[in-house]
C-alpha positions as YAML, in Angstrom:
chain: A
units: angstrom
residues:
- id: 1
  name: UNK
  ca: [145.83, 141.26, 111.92]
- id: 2
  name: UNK
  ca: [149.15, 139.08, 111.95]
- id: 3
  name: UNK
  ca: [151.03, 141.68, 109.91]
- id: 4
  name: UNK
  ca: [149.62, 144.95, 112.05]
- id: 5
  name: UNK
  ca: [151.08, 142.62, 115.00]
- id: 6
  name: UNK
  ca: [154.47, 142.30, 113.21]
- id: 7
  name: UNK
  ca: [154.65, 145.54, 111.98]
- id: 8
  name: UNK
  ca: [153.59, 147.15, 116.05]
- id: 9
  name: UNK
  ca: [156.30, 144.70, 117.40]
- id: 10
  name: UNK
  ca: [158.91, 145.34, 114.80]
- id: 11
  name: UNK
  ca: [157.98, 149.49, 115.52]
- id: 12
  name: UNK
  ca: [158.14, 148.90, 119.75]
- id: 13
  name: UNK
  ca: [161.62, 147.49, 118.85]
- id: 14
  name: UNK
  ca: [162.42, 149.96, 116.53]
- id: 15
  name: UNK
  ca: [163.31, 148.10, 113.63]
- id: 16
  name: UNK
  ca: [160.19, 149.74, 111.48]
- id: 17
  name: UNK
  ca: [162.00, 148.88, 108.61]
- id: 18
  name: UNK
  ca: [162.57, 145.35, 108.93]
- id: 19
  name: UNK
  ca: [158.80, 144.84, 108.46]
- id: 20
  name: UNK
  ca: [159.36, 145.13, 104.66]
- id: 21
  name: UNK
  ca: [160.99, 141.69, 104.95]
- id: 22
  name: UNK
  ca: [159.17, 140.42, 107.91]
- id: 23
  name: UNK
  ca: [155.34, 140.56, 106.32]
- id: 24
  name: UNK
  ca: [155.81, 139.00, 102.89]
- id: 25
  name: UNK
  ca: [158.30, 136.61, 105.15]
- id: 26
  name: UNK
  ca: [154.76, 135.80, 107.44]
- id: 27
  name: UNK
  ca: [152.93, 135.21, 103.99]
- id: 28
  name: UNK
  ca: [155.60, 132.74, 102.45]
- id: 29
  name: UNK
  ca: [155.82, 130.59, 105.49]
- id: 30
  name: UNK
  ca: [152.01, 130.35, 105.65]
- id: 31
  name: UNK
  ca: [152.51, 129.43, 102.31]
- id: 32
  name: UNK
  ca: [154.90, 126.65, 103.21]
- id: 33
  name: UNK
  ca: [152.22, 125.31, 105.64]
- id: 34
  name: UNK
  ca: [149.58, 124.84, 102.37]
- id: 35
  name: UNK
  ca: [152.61, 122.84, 101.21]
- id: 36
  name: UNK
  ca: [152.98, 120.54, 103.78]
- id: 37
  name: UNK
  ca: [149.33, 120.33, 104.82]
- id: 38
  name: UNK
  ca: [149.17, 118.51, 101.16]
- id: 39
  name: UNK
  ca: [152.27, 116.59, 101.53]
- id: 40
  name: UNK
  ca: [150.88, 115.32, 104.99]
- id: 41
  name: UNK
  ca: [147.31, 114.80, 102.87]
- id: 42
  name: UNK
  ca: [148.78, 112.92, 100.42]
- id: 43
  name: UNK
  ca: [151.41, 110.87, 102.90]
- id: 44
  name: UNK
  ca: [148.40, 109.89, 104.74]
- id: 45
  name: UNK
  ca: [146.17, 108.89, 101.68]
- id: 46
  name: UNK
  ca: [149.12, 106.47, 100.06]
- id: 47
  name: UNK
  ca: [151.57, 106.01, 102.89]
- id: 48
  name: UNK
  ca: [153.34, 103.37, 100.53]
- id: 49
  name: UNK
  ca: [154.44, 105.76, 97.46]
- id: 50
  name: UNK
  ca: [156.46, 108.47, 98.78]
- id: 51
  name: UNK
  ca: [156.66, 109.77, 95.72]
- id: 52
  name: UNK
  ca: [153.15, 111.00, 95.16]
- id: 53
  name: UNK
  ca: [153.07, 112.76, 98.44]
- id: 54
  name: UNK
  ca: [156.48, 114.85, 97.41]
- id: 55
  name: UNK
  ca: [154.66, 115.29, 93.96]
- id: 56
  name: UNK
  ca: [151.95, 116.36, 95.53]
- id: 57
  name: UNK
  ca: [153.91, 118.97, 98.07]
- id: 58
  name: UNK
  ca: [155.94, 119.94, 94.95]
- id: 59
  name: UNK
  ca: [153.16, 120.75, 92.41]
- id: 60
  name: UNK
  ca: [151.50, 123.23, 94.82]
- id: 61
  name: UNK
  ca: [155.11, 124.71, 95.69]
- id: 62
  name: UNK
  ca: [155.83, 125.93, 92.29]
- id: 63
  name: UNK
  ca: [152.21, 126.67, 91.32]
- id: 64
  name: UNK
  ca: [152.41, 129.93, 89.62]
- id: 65
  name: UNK
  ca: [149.72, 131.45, 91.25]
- id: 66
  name: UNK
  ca: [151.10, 129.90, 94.71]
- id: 67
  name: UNK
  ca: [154.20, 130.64, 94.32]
- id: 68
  name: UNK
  ca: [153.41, 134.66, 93.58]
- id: 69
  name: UNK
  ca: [150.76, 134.87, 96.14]
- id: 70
  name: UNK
  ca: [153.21, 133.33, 98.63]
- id: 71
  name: UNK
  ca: [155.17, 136.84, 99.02]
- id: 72
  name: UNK
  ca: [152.72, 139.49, 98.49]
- id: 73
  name: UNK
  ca: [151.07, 141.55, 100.98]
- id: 74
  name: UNK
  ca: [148.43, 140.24, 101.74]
- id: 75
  name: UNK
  ca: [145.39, 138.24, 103.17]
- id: 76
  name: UNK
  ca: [145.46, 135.12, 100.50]
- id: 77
  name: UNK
  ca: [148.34, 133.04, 102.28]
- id: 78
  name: UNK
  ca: [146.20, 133.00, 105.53]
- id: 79
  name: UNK
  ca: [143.21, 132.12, 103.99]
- id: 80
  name: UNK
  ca: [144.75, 129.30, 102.37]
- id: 81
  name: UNK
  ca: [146.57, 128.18, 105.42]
- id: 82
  name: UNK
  ca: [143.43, 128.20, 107.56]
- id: 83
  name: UNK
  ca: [141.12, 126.66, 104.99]
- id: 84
  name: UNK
  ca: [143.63, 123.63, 104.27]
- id: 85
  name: UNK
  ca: [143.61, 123.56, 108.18]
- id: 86
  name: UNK
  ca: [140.09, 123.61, 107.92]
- id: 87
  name: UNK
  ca: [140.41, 120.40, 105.20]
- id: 88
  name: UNK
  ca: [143.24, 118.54, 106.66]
- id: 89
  name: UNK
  ca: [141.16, 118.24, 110.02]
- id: 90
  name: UNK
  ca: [138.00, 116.63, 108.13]
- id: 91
  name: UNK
  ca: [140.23, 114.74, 106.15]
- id: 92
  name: UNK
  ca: [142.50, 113.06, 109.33]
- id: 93
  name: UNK
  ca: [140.04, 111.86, 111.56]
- id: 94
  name: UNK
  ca: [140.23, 108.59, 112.84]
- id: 95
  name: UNK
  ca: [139.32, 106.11, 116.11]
- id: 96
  name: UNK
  ca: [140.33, 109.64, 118.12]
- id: 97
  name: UNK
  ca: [137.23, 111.06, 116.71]
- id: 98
  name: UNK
  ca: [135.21, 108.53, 117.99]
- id: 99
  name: UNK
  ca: [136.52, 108.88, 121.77]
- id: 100
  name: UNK
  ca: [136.33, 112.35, 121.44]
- id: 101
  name: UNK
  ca: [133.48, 112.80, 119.05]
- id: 102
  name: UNK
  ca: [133.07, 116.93, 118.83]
- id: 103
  name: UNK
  ca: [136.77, 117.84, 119.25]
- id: 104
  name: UNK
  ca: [137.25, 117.37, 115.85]
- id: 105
  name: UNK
  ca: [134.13, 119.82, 115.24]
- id: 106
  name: UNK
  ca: [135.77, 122.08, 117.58]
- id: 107
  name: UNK
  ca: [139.00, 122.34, 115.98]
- id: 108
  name: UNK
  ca: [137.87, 122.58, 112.23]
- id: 109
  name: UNK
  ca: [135.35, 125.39, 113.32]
- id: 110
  name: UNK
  ca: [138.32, 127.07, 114.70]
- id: 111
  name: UNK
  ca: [140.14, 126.84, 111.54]
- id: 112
  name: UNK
  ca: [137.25, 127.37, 109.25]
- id: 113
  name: UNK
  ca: [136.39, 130.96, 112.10]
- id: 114
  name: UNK
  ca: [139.93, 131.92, 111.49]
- id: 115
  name: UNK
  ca: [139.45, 131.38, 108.11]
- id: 116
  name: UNK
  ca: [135.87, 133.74, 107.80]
- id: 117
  name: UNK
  ca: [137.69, 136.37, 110.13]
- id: 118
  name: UNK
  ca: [140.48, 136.52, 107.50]
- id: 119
  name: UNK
  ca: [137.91, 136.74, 105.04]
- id: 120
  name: UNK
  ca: [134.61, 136.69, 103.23]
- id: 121
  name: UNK
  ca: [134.84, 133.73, 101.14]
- id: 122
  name: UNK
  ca: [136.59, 131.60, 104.42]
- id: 123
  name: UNK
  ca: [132.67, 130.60, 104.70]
- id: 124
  name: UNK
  ca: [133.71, 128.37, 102.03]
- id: 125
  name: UNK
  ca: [135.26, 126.10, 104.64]
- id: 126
  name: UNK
  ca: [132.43, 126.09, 106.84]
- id: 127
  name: UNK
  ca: [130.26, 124.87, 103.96]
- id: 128
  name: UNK
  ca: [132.67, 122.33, 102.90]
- id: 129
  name: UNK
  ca: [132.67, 121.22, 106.84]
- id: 130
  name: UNK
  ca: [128.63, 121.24, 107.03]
- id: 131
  name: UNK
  ca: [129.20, 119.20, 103.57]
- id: 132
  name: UNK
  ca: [131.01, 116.60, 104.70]
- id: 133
  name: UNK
  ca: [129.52, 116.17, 108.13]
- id: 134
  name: UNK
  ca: [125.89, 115.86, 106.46]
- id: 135
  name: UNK
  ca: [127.15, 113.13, 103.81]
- id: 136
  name: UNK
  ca: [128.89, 110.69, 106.54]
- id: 137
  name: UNK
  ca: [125.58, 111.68, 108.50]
- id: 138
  name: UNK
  ca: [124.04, 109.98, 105.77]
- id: 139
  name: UNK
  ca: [126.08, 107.34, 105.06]
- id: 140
  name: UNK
  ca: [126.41, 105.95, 108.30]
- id: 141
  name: UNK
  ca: [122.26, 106.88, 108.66]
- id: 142
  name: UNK
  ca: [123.68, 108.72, 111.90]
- id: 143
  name: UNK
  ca: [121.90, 112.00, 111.46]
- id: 144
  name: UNK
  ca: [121.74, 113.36, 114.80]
- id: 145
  name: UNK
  ca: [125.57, 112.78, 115.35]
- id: 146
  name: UNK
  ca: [126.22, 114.47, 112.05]
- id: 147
  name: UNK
  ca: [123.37, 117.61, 112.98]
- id: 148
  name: UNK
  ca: [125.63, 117.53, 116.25]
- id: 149
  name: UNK
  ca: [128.95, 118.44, 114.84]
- id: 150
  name: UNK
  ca: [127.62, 120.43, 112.46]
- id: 151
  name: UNK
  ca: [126.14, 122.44, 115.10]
- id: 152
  name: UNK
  ca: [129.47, 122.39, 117.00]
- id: 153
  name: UNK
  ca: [131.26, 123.30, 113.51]
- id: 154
  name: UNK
  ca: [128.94, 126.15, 112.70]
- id: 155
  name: UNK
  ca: [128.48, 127.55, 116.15]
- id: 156
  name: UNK
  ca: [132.53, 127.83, 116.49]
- id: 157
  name: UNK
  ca: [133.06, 129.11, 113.28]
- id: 158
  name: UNK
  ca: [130.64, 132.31, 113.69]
- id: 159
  name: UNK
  ca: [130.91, 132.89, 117.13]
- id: 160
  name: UNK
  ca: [135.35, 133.11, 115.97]
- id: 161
  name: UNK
  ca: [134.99, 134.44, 112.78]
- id: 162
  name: UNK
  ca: [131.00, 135.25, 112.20]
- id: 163
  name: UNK
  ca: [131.13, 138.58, 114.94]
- id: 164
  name: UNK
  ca: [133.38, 140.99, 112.47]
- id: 165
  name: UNK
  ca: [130.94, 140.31, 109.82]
- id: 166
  name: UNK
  ca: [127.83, 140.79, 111.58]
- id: 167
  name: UNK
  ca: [129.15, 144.13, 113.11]
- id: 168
  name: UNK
  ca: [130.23, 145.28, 109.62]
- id: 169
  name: UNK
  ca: [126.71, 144.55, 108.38]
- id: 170
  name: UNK
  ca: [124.94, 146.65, 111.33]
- id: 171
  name: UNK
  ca: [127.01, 149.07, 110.85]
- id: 172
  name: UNK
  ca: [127.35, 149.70, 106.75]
- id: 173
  name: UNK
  ca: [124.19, 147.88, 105.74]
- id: 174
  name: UNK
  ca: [126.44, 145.07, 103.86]
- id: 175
  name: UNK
  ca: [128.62, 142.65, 104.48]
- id: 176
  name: UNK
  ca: [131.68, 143.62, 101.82]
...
């Protein structure tokens, strides 16, 4: 969807051409984002050792398999993007969780919808959201607060990402 945006903007101004650059452009700077979604991870984990959090940023940078996907044509940059999104947001939250307790529900459903709308397998980040919500449930023996963001989590994420799927099931019989 982002690059059939770019490519009908870049068209209306008529630079069709310049999409060639523009799209694997889009993927490489989503790719950036991975990047610093892990340096801000790792920043936050051991705010006294700089250096782990630039290892950490610089590892996934020149990844092979990073690094390649970052400038193809594709969906895979997205994904990744949205699904760290999805990660950093379970990962972060703090005392603002607790004055605001389904916010942070709300905004990794978004990211994990975002995620399943990009693709199939972005239902990985819902589970990893229902995961981690049922084991601080646990935990903290708080089970109805945990069934009530993962309620929130899953309800955002399908009614975002869950509609393209259903409608390509009802329509082909199957959900690839």
């Amino acid at each position: 969807y982002v690059s059939a945006l770019a490519m009908r903007g870049l068209a209306a101004l008529g630079a069709r051409d310049a999409a060639i650059v523009v799209i694997p452009l889009l993927s490489a700077l989503a790719g950036l984002g991975v990047v610093a979604l892990a340096f801000a991870l790792a920043r936050r984990a051991t705010p006294a050792d700089p250096l782990r959090s630039a290892l950490a940023g610089l590892l996934l940078l020149y990844l092979p398999a990073h690094f390649h996907m970052s400038v193809m044509v594709n969906e895979g940059m997205l994904l990744a993007l949205l699904t760290s999104l999805a990660l950093y947001g379970l990962a972060v939250r703090d005392a603002r969780a607790a004055r605001h307790p389904l916010a942070e529900a709300v905004g990794v459903g978004l990211a994990s919808g975002l995620a399943l709308l990009t693709k199939l397998s972005g239902v990985l980040a819902i589970l990893t959201g229902v995961a981690t919500h049922a084991i601080d449930g646990w935990r903290a023996r708080q089970g109805s607060r945990a069934a009530a963001r993962i309620g929130v989590l899953v309800l955002v994420s399908l009614a975002v990402g869950g509609w393209f799927h259903a409608r390509v099931q009802l329509a082909t019989g199957s959900l690839q």
